[in-house]
Amino acid sequence: QLSTSQPSPERVPSPEEREWAGPEALCPGWLEDEAPDGEVPADSGDPDCATHAYERLQSALSQEGLPPTLDCSAEPRTGFGPLDMTVCILGSPTAFLSVLLEGGTRCPGAMVLCLSPTWASRVPSEASPGAWSLLLSRGVSFKVGGHSALETFVPPRRANYVTGTFAPGDPEGGWVGELARDLDCPTGGSVPLAHRLEDTLVTRWVLAARANLPVPPTLAFVLGARGDLPAEPAAPGVRLVRLEDPQGQQSLVLEEVGAFLGGTAMEPYGQVGTGGVGGVGGTGGHGEARGCTQVVG
């Protein structure tokens, strides 16, 4: 039975909720550099897309039924010392939203989202020579009930733990990886690690050869040496076929694929057929052709 009740009227936001952080709060002076004839430059004075990222955050909060972010940046927060907990999330406002919300509930104010490289700086570490400390001058902090606030920190707030969107294809991956490089605090990843985790062949080889964990039967064709995949130790369940030149080796490829699909390792997958044949393209940072990989299984 369908309900015939009328939808409730749209709730009118309170004046406090209307105080959302606009572009001027995100990037002070964003309208100062005007183009000739009074036209605003194409990038709106926001080259690092902080405004766009902030709008995505507001959209995500709205979809979850949570209040919009309040702009508290006019009154800088002070009093943070080296022992105060600061968990910094760099980059995408949506990838770690659940972490930010849960962290805001358990440790109100300790979770800080950094949406722009201009909101943070790196300084030589006083405790670890050769490393760097990450200082936050601005960020979106999360509190109980999904409440969030755009805040400025004077003096800048030191991060005790850092993670973020390190995915190679992510638009923010460049500056996130640079800010998180060689820090004196624990980090939840890195760009090189993200590259390796996205490489199906490397991931399976590490799991099988280094951790002795079972992986799906795998046949992989690679071009060139692929120095990141040493010949020893062997990876159980992974057969690696190195091709010096893809031209004229079709018969070898067909022979290897036929033997692989007809082997005992693939017997449990007999009902799947050949639907498990897939490709992982791209150079993976190993040269123009050397990193191209085709994975079966």
PDB file of C-alpha atoms in Angstrom:
ATOM      1  CA  GLN A   1       0.000   0.000   0.000  1.00  0.00           C
ATOM      2  CA  LEU A   2       1.353   3.357  -1.022  1.00  0.00           C
ATOM      3  CA  SER A   3       1.325   6.189   1.417  1.00  0.00           C
ATOM      4  CA  THR A   4      -0.827   9.164   0.428  1.00  0.00           C
ATOM      5  CA  SER A   5       0.661  11.564   2.960  1.00  0.00           C
ATOM      6  CA  GLN A   6       1.912  14.852   1.624  1.00  0.00           C
ATOM      7  CA  PRO A   7       5.634  15.624   1.777  1.00  0.00           C
ATOM      8  CA  SER A   8       6.605  17.881   4.633  1.00  0.00           C
ATOM      9  CA  PRO A   9       7.397  21.496   3.742  1.00  0.00           C
ATOM     10  CA  GLU A  10      11.028  22.240   3.040  1.00  0.00           C
ATOM     11  CA  ARG A  11      12.820  23.271   6.228  1.00  0.00           C
ATOM     12  CA  VAL A  12      14.007  26.862   6.185  1.00  0.00           C
ATOM     13  CA  PRO A  13      17.666  27.009   7.283  1.00  0.00           C
ATOM     14  CA  SER A  14      18.447  29.119  10.309  1.00  0.00           C
ATOM     15  CA  PRO A  15      20.552  32.282   9.939  1.00  0.00           C
ATOM     16  CA  GLU A  16      23.476  30.434  11.520  1.00  0.00           C
ATOM     17  CA  GLU A  17      23.260  27.674   8.902  1.00  0.00           C
ATOM     18  CA  ARG A  18      23.269  30.254   6.135  1.00  0.00           C
ATOM     19  CA  GLU A  19      26.750  31.335   7.187  1.00  0.00           C
ATOM     20  CA  TRP A  20      28.432  28.942   4.795  1.00  0.00           C
ATOM     21  CA  ALA A  21      32.013  29.506   3.749  1.00  0.00           C
ATOM     22  CA  GLY A  22      31.976  31.107   0.316  1.00  0.00           C
ATOM     23  CA  PRO A  23      34.868  31.560  -2.103  1.00  0.00           C
ATOM     24  CA  GLU A  24      36.200  34.627  -0.294  1.00  0.00           C
ATOM     25  CA  ALA A  25      36.609  32.606   2.906  1.00  0.00           C
ATOM     26  CA  LEU A  26      38.220  29.708   1.071  1.00  0.00           C
ATOM     27  CA  CYS A  27      40.699  31.829  -0.867  1.00  0.00           C
ATOM     28  CA  PRO A  28      40.892  35.365   0.507  1.00  0.00           C
ATOM     29  CA  GLY A  29      41.285  37.978  -2.208  1.00  0.00           C
ATOM     30  CA  TRP A  30      39.928  35.688  -4.920  1.00  0.00           C
ATOM     31  CA  LEU A  31      38.246  38.621  -6.701  1.00  0.00           C
ATOM     32  CA  GLU A  32      41.022  41.175  -6.264  1.00  0.00           C
ATOM     33  CA  ASP A  33      42.884  40.401  -9.496  1.00  0.00           C
ATOM     34  CA  GLU A  34      40.369  41.398 -12.110  1.00  0.00           C
ATOM     35  CA  ALA A  35      40.931  41.096 -15.805  1.00  0.00           C
ATOM     36  CA  PRO A  36      40.655  44.146 -18.090  1.00  0.00           C
ATOM     37  CA  ASP A  37      37.219  45.728 -18.331  1.00  0.00           C
ATOM     38  CA  GLY A  38      36.330  44.351 -14.915  1.00  0.00           C
ATOM     39  CA  GLU A  39      36.010  40.725 -16.040  1.00  0.00           C
ATOM     40  CA  VAL A  40      36.825  38.040 -13.493  1.00  0.00           C
ATOM     41  CA  PRO A  41      39.668  35.749 -14.638  1.00  0.00           C
ATOM     42  CA  ALA A  42      38.644  32.318 -15.908  1.00  0.00           C
ATOM     43  CA  ASP A  43      40.006  30.533 -12.835  1.00  0.00           C
ATOM     44  CA  SER A  44      38.176  32.924 -10.487  1.00  0.00           C
ATOM     45  CA  GLY A  45      41.409  33.451  -8.594  1.00  0.00           C
ATOM     46  CA  ASP A  46      41.166  29.895  -7.264  1.00  0.00           C
ATOM     47  CA  PRO A  47      43.907  27.981  -9.095  1.00  0.00           C
ATOM     48  CA  ASP A  48      43.893  24.994  -6.742  1.00  0.00           C
ATOM     49  CA  CYS A  49      40.128  24.403  -7.052  1.00  0.00           C
ATOM     50  CA  ALA A  50      39.476  24.802  -3.316  1.00  0.00           C
ATOM     51  CA  THR A  51      36.082  26.313  -4.082  1.00  0.00           C
ATOM     52  CA  HIS A  52      35.073  23.380  -6.269  1.00  0.00           C
ATOM     53  CA  ALA A  53      36.211  20.894  -3.624  1.00  0.00           C
ATOM     54  CA  TYR A  54      34.322  22.820  -0.957  1.00  0.00           C
ATOM     55  CA  GLU A  55      31.143  22.730  -3.042  1.00  0.00           C
ATOM     56  CA  ARG A  56      31.520  18.957  -3.423  1.00  0.00           C
ATOM     57  CA  LEU A  57      31.796  18.682   0.349  1.00  0.00           C
ATOM     58  CA  GLN A  58      28.591  20.690   0.826  1.00  0.00           C
ATOM     59  CA  SER A  59      26.798  18.503  -1.705  1.00  0.00           C
ATOM     60  CA  ALA A  60      27.942  15.348   0.091  1.00  0.00           C
ATOM     61  CA  LEU A  61      26.858  16.711   3.465  1.00  0.00           C
ATOM     62  CA  SER A  62      23.467  17.684   2.055  1.00  0.00           C
ATOM     63  CA  GLN A  63      22.948  14.205   0.612  1.00  0.00           C
ATOM     64  CA  GLU A  64      23.621  12.752   4.060  1.00  0.00           C
ATOM     65  CA  GLY A  65      21.123  15.138   5.633  1.00  0.00           C
ATOM     66  CA  LEU A  66      23.853  16.963   7.532  1.00  0.00           C
ATOM     67  CA  PRO A  67      24.136  20.720   8.177  1.00  0.00           C
ATOM     68  CA  PRO A  68      26.329  22.846   5.908  1.00  0.00           C
ATOM     69  CA  THR A  69      29.798  23.898   6.950  1.00  0.00           C
ATOM     70  CA  LEU A  70      29.972  27.060   9.039  1.00  0.00           C
ATOM     71  CA  ASP A  71      32.505  29.746   8.238  1.00  0.00           C
ATOM     72  CA  CYS A  72      34.472  30.400  11.413  1.00  0.00           C
ATOM     73  CA  SER A  73      37.619  31.552   9.638  1.00  0.00           C
ATOM     74  CA  ALA A  74      37.249  35.187  10.697  1.00  0.00           C
ATOM     75  CA  GLU A  75      38.141  34.247  14.271  1.00  0.00           C
ATOM     76  CA  PRO A  76      41.370  32.202  14.168  1.00  0.00           C
ATOM     77  CA  ARG A  77      41.664  29.303  16.572  1.00  0.00           C
ATOM     78  CA  THR A  78      44.664  29.410  18.851  1.00  0.00           C
ATOM     79  CA  GLY A  79      46.261  27.366  21.574  1.00  0.00           C
ATOM     80  CA  PHE A  80      47.171  24.215  19.671  1.00  0.00           C
ATOM     81  CA  GLY A  81      50.368  22.613  20.910  1.00  0.00           C
ATOM     82  CA  PRO A  82      52.517  19.713  19.674  1.00  0.00           C
ATOM     83  CA  LEU A  83      50.629  17.262  21.899  1.00  0.00           C
ATOM     84  CA  ASP A  84      47.170  18.120  20.527  1.00  0.00           C
ATOM     85  CA  MET A  85      45.823  15.433  18.214  1.00  0.00           C
ATOM     86  CA  THR A  86      45.340  16.468  14.579  1.00  0.00           C
ATOM     87  CA  VAL A  87      44.363  13.889  11.971  1.00  0.00           C
ATOM     88  CA  CYS A  88      44.689  15.539   8.560  1.00  0.00           C
ATOM     89  CA  ILE A  89      42.866  14.327   5.447  1.00  0.00           C
ATOM     90  CA  LEU A  90      44.319  15.751   2.235  1.00  0.00           C
ATOM     91  CA  GLY A  91      42.402  16.100  -1.015  1.00  0.00           C
ATOM     92  CA  SER A  92      38.982  14.741  -1.930  1.00  0.00           C
ATOM     93  CA  PRO A  93      36.230  15.763   0.493  1.00  0.00           C
ATOM     94  CA  THR A  94      34.084  12.726  -0.364  1.00  0.00           C
ATOM     95  CA  ALA A  95      36.505   9.784  -0.367  1.00  0.00           C
ATOM     96  CA  PHE A  96      37.015  10.019   3.407  1.00  0.00           C
ATOM     97  CA  LEU A  97      33.691  11.549   4.425  1.00  0.00           C
ATOM     98  CA  SER A  98      32.661   8.569   6.563  1.00  0.00           C
ATOM     99  CA  VAL A  99      36.040   8.671   8.336  1.00  0.00           C
ATOM    100  CA  LEU A 100      35.704  12.407   8.958  1.00  0.00           C
ATOM    101  CA  LEU A 101      32.191  12.035  10.356  1.00  0.00           C
ATOM    102  CA  GLU A 102      33.079   9.125  12.633  1.00  0.00           C
ATOM    103  CA  GLY A 103      36.273  10.835  13.760  1.00  0.00           C
ATOM    104  CA  GLY A 104      34.347  14.003  14.511  1.00  0.00           C
ATOM    105  CA  THR A 105      32.050  11.984  16.759  1.00  0.00           C
ATOM    106  CA  ARG A 106      34.798  10.163  18.645  1.00  0.00           C
ATOM    107  CA  CYS A 107      37.357  12.994  18.755  1.00  0.00           C
ATOM    108  CA  PRO A 108      35.540  16.285  18.114  1.00  0.00           C
ATOM    109  CA  GLY A 109      37.746  18.832  16.369  1.00  0.00           C
ATOM    110  CA  ALA A 110      40.659  16.436  15.802  1.00  0.00           C
ATOM    111  CA  MET A 111      39.694  15.523  12.214  1.00  0.00           C
ATOM    112  CA  VAL A 112      40.733  18.272   9.795  1.00  0.00           C
ATOM    113  CA  LEU A 113      40.099  18.214   6.043  1.00  0.00           C
ATOM    114  CA  CYS A 114      42.609  20.115   3.877  1.00  0.00           C
ATOM    115  CA  LEU A 115      41.160  21.018   0.476  1.00  0.00           C
ATOM    116  CA  SER A 116      44.041  23.010  -0.954  1.00  0.00           C
ATOM    117  CA  PRO A 117      47.861  23.001  -0.950  1.00  0.00           C
ATOM    118  CA  THR A 118      47.703  26.667   0.076  1.00  0.00           C
ATOM    119  CA  TRP A 119      46.108  25.628   3.358  1.00  0.00           C
ATOM    120  CA  ALA A 120      49.227  23.761   4.535  1.00  0.00           C
ATOM    121  CA  SER A 121      52.989  24.155   4.609  1.00  0.00           C
ATOM    122  CA  ARG A 122      55.996  21.912   5.150  1.00  0.00           C
ATOM    123  CA  VAL A 123      58.763  22.880   7.550  1.00  0.00           C
ATOM    124  CA  PRO A 124      61.902  20.951   8.565  1.00  0.00           C
ATOM    125  CA  SER A 125      61.139  18.613  11.432  1.00  0.00           C
ATOM    126  CA  GLU A 126      62.605  19.503  14.813  1.00  0.00           C
ATOM    127  CA  ALA A 127      62.342  15.913  16.066  1.00  0.00           C
ATOM    128  CA  SER A 128      63.411  13.932  12.955  1.00  0.00           C
ATOM    129  CA  PRO A 129      66.350  15.358  10.969  1.00  0.00           C
ATOM    130  CA  GLY A 130      65.776  15.030   7.233  1.00  0.00           C
ATOM    131  CA  ALA A 131      61.997  14.770   7.652  1.00  0.00           C
ATOM    132  CA  TRP A 132      59.282  17.416   7.451  1.00  0.00           C
ATOM    133  CA  SER A 133      56.398  18.554   9.627  1.00  0.00           C
ATOM    134  CA  LEU A 134      53.055  19.417   8.051  1.00  0.00           C
ATOM    135  CA  LEU A 135      51.466  22.596   9.417  1.00  0.00           C
ATOM    136  CA  LEU A 136      47.839  23.502   8.714  1.00  0.00           C
ATOM    137  CA  SER A 137      46.896  27.168   8.531  1.00  0.00           C
ATOM    138  CA  ARG A 138      43.335  26.386   7.432  1.00  0.00           C
ATOM    139  CA  GLY A 139      41.015  23.405   7.343  1.00  0.00           C
ATOM    140  CA  VAL A 140      37.507  22.029   7.762  1.00  0.00           C
ATOM    141  CA  SER A 141      37.143  20.424  11.184  1.00  0.00           C
ATOM    142  CA  PHE A 142      34.418  17.941  12.095  1.00  0.00           C
ATOM    143  CA  LYS A 143      32.470  17.630  15.320  1.00  0.00           C
ATOM    144  CA  VAL A 144      29.669  15.579  16.882  1.00  0.00           C
ATOM    145  CA  GLY A 145      26.512  15.169  14.826  1.00  0.00           C
ATOM    146  CA  GLY A 146      28.157  15.784  11.466  1.00  0.00           C
ATOM    147  CA  HIS A 147      28.750  19.454  12.174  1.00  0.00           C
ATOM    148  CA  SER A 148      31.738  20.994  10.394  1.00  0.00           C
ATOM    149  CA  ALA A 149      33.451  24.356  10.363  1.00  0.00           C
ATOM    150  CA  LEU A 150      35.959  26.134   8.151  1.00  0.00           C
ATOM    151  CA  GLU A 151      38.664  27.380  10.492  1.00  0.00           C
ATOM    152  CA  THR A 152      42.013  29.150  10.434  1.00  0.00           C
ATOM    153  CA  PHE A 153      44.761  28.222  12.881  1.00  0.00           C
ATOM    154  CA  VAL A 154      47.179  30.733  14.396  1.00  0.00           C
ATOM    155  CA  PRO A 155      49.853  29.599  14.805  1.00  0.00           C
ATOM    156  CA  PRO A 156      49.504  26.817  12.216  1.00  0.00           C
ATOM    157  CA  ARG A 157      48.367  23.478  13.581  1.00  0.00           C
ATOM    158  CA  ARG A 158      50.799  20.545  13.343  1.00  0.00           C
ATOM    159  CA  ALA A 159      49.449  17.295  11.846  1.00  0.00           C
ATOM    160  CA  ASN A 160      49.996  14.124  13.887  1.00  0.00           C
ATOM    161  CA  TYR A 161      48.672  11.741  11.236  1.00  0.00           C
ATOM    162  CA  VAL A 162      48.166  12.314   7.511  1.00  0.00           C
ATOM    163  CA  THR A 163      46.318  10.467   4.794  1.00  0.00           C
ATOM    164  CA  GLY A 164      44.455  11.416   1.635  1.00  0.00           C
ATOM    165  CA  THR A 165      43.708  10.685  -2.008  1.00  0.00           C
ATOM    166  CA  PHE A 166      46.986   9.320  -3.345  1.00  0.00           C
ATOM    167  CA  ALA A 167      45.411   7.608  -6.389  1.00  0.00           C
ATOM    168  CA  PRO A 168      47.529   8.333  -9.517  1.00  0.00           C
ATOM    169  CA  GLY A 169      44.479   9.278 -11.583  1.00  0.00           C
ATOM    170  CA  ASP A 170      42.989  11.601  -8.992  1.00  0.00           C
ATOM    171  CA  PRO A 171      43.208  15.329  -9.882  1.00  0.00           C
ATOM    172  CA  GLU A 172      44.463  16.089  -6.366  1.00  0.00           C
ATOM    173  CA  GLY A 173      47.007  13.260  -6.366  1.00  0.00           C
ATOM    174  CA  GLY A 174      49.937  15.530  -7.268  1.00  0.00           C
ATOM    175  CA  TRP A 175      49.787  18.058  -4.459  1.00  0.00           C
ATOM    176  CA  VAL A 176      48.536  15.501  -1.932  1.00  0.00           C
ATOM    177  CA  GLY A 177      51.517  13.264  -2.586  1.00  0.00           C
ATOM    178  CA  GLU A 178      53.934  16.184  -2.377  1.00  0.00           C
ATOM    179  CA  LEU A 179      52.570  17.451   0.946  1.00  0.00           C
ATOM    180  CA  ALA A 180      52.641  13.945   2.460  1.00  0.00           C
ATOM    181  CA  ARG A 181      56.170  13.109   1.302  1.00  0.00           C
ATOM    182  CA  ASP A 182      58.837  12.385   3.971  1.00  0.00           C
ATOM    183  CA  LEU A 183      56.781  13.563   6.934  1.00  0.00           C
ATOM    184  CA  ASP A 184      57.774  13.025  10.561  1.00  0.00           C
ATOM    185  CA  CYS A 185      54.337  11.611  11.392  1.00  0.00           C
ATOM    186  CA  PRO A 186      52.575   8.407  10.270  1.00  0.00           C
ATOM    187  CA  THR A 187      50.909   8.590   6.851  1.00  0.00           C
ATOM    188  CA  GLY A 188      48.154   6.447   5.412  1.00  0.00           C
ATOM    189  CA  GLY A 189      49.756   5.972   2.014  1.00  0.00           C
ATOM    190  CA  SER A 190      51.856   7.495  -0.730  1.00  0.00           C
ATOM    191  CA  VAL A 191      51.760   7.985  -4.486  1.00  0.00           C
ATOM    192  CA  PRO A 192      54.311   5.177  -5.146  1.00  0.00           C
ATOM    193  CA  LEU A 193      52.273   2.807  -2.990  1.00  0.00           C
ATOM    194  CA  ALA A 194      49.086   3.763  -4.843  1.00  0.00           C
ATOM    195  CA  HIS A 195      50.846   3.056  -8.160  1.00  0.00           C
ATOM    196  CA  ARG A 196      51.796  -0.411  -6.950  1.00  0.00           C
ATOM    197  CA  LEU A 197      48.383  -1.238  -5.532  1.00  0.00           C
ATOM    198  CA  GLU A 198      46.723  -0.278  -8.824  1.00  0.00           C
ATOM    199  CA  ASP A 199      49.030  -2.644 -10.730  1.00  0.00           C
ATOM    200  CA  THR A 200      47.207  -5.987 -10.690  1.00  0.00           C
ATOM    201  CA  LEU A 201      50.310  -7.965 -11.558  1.00  0.00           C
ATOM    202  CA  VAL A 202      52.558  -6.357  -8.928  1.00  0.00           C
ATOM    203  CA  THR A 203      49.879  -6.744  -6.250  1.00  0.00           C
ATOM    204  CA  ARG A 204      49.394 -10.440  -6.970  1.00  0.00           C
ATOM    205  CA  TRP A 205      53.145 -11.070  -7.207  1.00  0.00           C
ATOM    206  CA  VAL A 206      53.802  -9.416  -3.828  1.00  0.00           C
ATOM    207  CA  LEU A 207      50.960 -11.310  -2.150  1.00  0.00           C
ATOM    208  CA  ALA A 208      52.057 -14.661  -3.570  1.00  0.00           C
ATOM    209  CA  ALA A 209      55.857 -14.354  -3.481  1.00  0.00           C
ATOM    210  CA  ARG A 210      56.397 -12.219  -0.381  1.00  0.00           C
ATOM    211  CA  ALA A 211      53.418 -12.969   1.842  1.00  0.00           C
ATOM    212  CA  ASN A 212      52.721 -16.577   0.703  1.00  0.00           C
ATOM    213  CA  LEU A 213      49.048 -15.735   0.258  1.00  0.00           C
ATOM    214  CA  PRO A 214      46.912 -17.504  -2.373  1.00  0.00           C
ATOM    215  CA  VAL A 215      45.992 -15.426  -5.427  1.00  0.00           C
ATOM    216  CA  PRO A 216      43.750 -16.230  -8.414  1.00  0.00           C
ATOM    217  CA  PRO A 217      45.552 -18.228 -11.133  1.00  0.00           C
ATOM    218  CA  THR A 218      47.290 -15.595 -13.216  1.00  0.00           C
ATOM    219  CA  LEU A 219      48.974 -15.543 -16.623  1.00  0.00           C
ATOM    220  CA  ALA A 220      50.674 -12.250 -17.404  1.00  0.00           C
ATOM    221  CA  PHE A 221      52.423 -10.990 -20.545  1.00  0.00           C
ATOM    222  CA  VAL A 222      54.824  -8.098 -20.058  1.00  0.00           C
ATOM    223  CA  LEU A 223      57.025  -6.172 -22.454  1.00  0.00           C
ATOM    224  CA  GLY A 224      60.637  -5.683 -21.457  1.00  0.00           C
ATOM    225  CA  ALA A 225      62.403  -6.466 -18.242  1.00  0.00           C
ATOM    226  CA  ARG A 226      59.950  -5.008 -15.663  1.00  0.00           C
ATOM    227  CA  GLY A 227      62.650  -4.697 -13.018  1.00  0.00           C
ATOM    228  CA  ASP A 228      60.001  -4.326 -10.322  1.00  0.00           C
ATOM    229  CA  LEU A 229      59.173  -8.017 -10.888  1.00  0.00           C
ATOM    230  CA  PRO A 230      62.354 -10.000 -10.157  1.00  0.00           C
ATOM    231  CA  ALA A 231      62.618 -13.583 -11.377  1.00  0.00           C
ATOM    232  CA  GLU A 232      63.158 -14.845  -7.820  1.00  0.00           C
ATOM    233  CA  PRO A 233      61.429 -15.735  -5.645  1.00  0.00           C
ATOM    234  CA  ALA A 234      58.786 -17.378  -7.784  1.00  0.00           C
ATOM    235  CA  ALA A 235      55.193 -16.375  -7.141  1.00  0.00           C
ATOM    236  CA  PRO A 236      52.931 -19.438  -6.753  1.00  0.00           C
ATOM    237  CA  GLY A 237      49.908 -19.186  -9.025  1.00  0.00           C
ATOM    238  CA  VAL A 238      51.438 -16.442 -11.197  1.00  0.00           C
ATOM    239  CA  ARG A 239      53.009 -17.263 -14.565  1.00  0.00           C
ATOM    240  CA  LEU A 240      54.972 -14.424 -16.116  1.00  0.00           C
ATOM    241  CA  VAL A 241      55.750 -14.451 -19.842  1.00  0.00           C
ATOM    242  CA  ARG A 242      58.179 -11.773 -20.999  1.00  0.00           C
ATOM    243  CA  LEU A 243      57.826 -10.571 -24.579  1.00  0.00           C
ATOM    244  CA  GLU A 244      60.677  -8.667 -26.202  1.00  0.00           C
ATOM    245  CA  ASP A 245      58.535  -7.624 -29.147  1.00  0.00           C
ATOM    246  CA  PRO A 246      54.747  -8.061 -29.376  1.00  0.00           C
ATOM    247  CA  GLN A 247      54.918  -8.273 -33.171  1.00  0.00           C
ATOM    248  CA  GLY A 248      55.129 -11.773 -34.563  1.00  0.00           C
ATOM    249  CA  GLN A 249      54.569 -13.517 -31.235  1.00  0.00           C
ATOM    250  CA  GLN A 250      50.852 -14.122 -31.556  1.00  0.00           C
ATOM    251  CA  SER A 251      51.371 -17.867 -31.759  1.00  0.00           C
ATOM    252  CA  LEU A 252      53.291 -17.847 -28.479  1.00  0.00           C
ATOM    253  CA  VAL A 253      50.554 -15.831 -26.801  1.00  0.00           C
ATOM    254  CA  LEU A 254      47.824 -18.161 -28.065  1.00  0.00           C
ATOM    255  CA  GLU A 255      49.810 -21.200 -26.966  1.00  0.00           C
ATOM    256  CA  GLU A 256      50.337 -19.827 -23.479  1.00  0.00           C
ATOM    257  CA  VAL A 257      46.696 -18.783 -23.101  1.00  0.00           C
ATOM    258  CA  GLY A 258      45.493 -22.197 -24.293  1.00  0.00           C
ATOM    259  CA  ALA A 259      47.763 -24.022 -21.861  1.00  0.00           C
ATOM    260  CA  PHE A 260      46.708 -21.705 -19.052  1.00  0.00           C
ATOM    261  CA  LEU A 261      42.961 -22.094 -19.615  1.00  0.00           C
ATOM    262  CA  GLY A 262      43.319 -25.851 -20.040  1.00  0.00           C
ATOM    263  CA  GLY A 263      45.552 -26.346 -17.006  1.00  0.00           C
ATOM    264  CA  THR A 264      44.587 -27.829 -13.671  1.00  0.00           C
ATOM    265  CA  ALA A 265      44.739 -24.446 -11.959  1.00  0.00           C
ATOM    266  CA  MET A 266      41.736 -23.266 -13.963  1.00  0.00           C
ATOM    267  CA  GLU A 267      39.577 -26.364 -13.409  1.00  0.00           C
ATOM    268  CA  PRO A 268      37.634 -24.778 -10.499  1.00  0.00           C
ATOM    269  CA  TYR A 269      36.782 -21.906 -12.831  1.00  0.00           C
ATOM    270  CA  GLY A 270      35.514 -24.071 -15.675  1.00  0.00           C
ATOM    271  CA  GLN A 271      31.986 -22.692 -15.507  1.00  0.00           C
ATOM    272  CA  VAL A 272      33.263 -19.138 -15.850  1.00  0.00           C
ATOM    273  CA  GLY A 273      34.659 -19.731 -19.333  1.00  0.00           C
ATOM    274  CA  THR A 274      36.952 -17.117 -20.810  1.00  0.00           C
ATOM    275  CA  GLY A 275      35.059 -14.189 -19.352  1.00  0.00           C
ATOM    276  CA  GLY A 276      37.893 -13.649 -16.886  1.00  0.00           C
ATOM    277  CA  VAL A 277      40.292 -12.352 -19.519  1.00  0.00           C
ATOM    278  CA  GLY A 278      41.056  -8.712 -18.906  1.00  0.00           C
ATOM    279  CA  GLY A 279      43.655  -6.082 -19.593  1.00  0.00           C
ATOM    280  CA  VAL A 280      45.597  -3.719 -17.434  1.00  0.00           C
ATOM    281  CA  GLY A 281      46.993  -1.015 -19.670  1.00  0.00           C
ATOM    282  CA  GLY A 282      49.397   1.854 -19.128  1.00  0.00           C
ATOM    283  CA  THR A 283      53.103   2.179 -18.665  1.00  0.00           C
ATOM    284  CA  GLY A 284      53.041   2.226 -14.885  1.00  0.00           C
ATOM    285  CA  GLY A 285      56.134   4.402 -14.871  1.00  0.00           C
ATOM    286  CA  HIS A 286      58.410   1.783 -16.422  1.00  0.00           C
ATOM    287  CA  GLY A 287      59.010   3.324 -19.819  1.00  0.00           C
ATOM    288  CA  GLU A 288      56.962   3.724 -22.946  1.00  0.00           C
ATOM    289  CA  ALA A 289      56.344   0.037 -23.653  1.00  0.00           C
ATOM    290  CA  ARG A 290      58.063  -1.825 -20.862  1.00  0.00           C
ATOM    291  CA  GLY A 291      55.250  -1.469 -18.389  1.00  0.00           C
ATOM    292  CA  CYS A 292      52.424  -2.575 -20.691  1.00  0.00           C
ATOM    293  CA  THR A 293      50.854  -5.642 -19.151  1.00  0.00           C
ATOM    294  CA  GLN A 294      48.107  -8.029 -20.179  1.00  0.00           C
ATOM    295  CA  VAL A 295      46.722 -10.174 -17.373  1.00  0.00           C
ATOM    296  CA  VAL A 296      44.600 -13.294 -17.799  1.00  0.00           C
ATOM    297  CA  GLY A 297      42.857 -14.778 -14.788  1.00  0.00           C
TER     298      GLY A 297
END
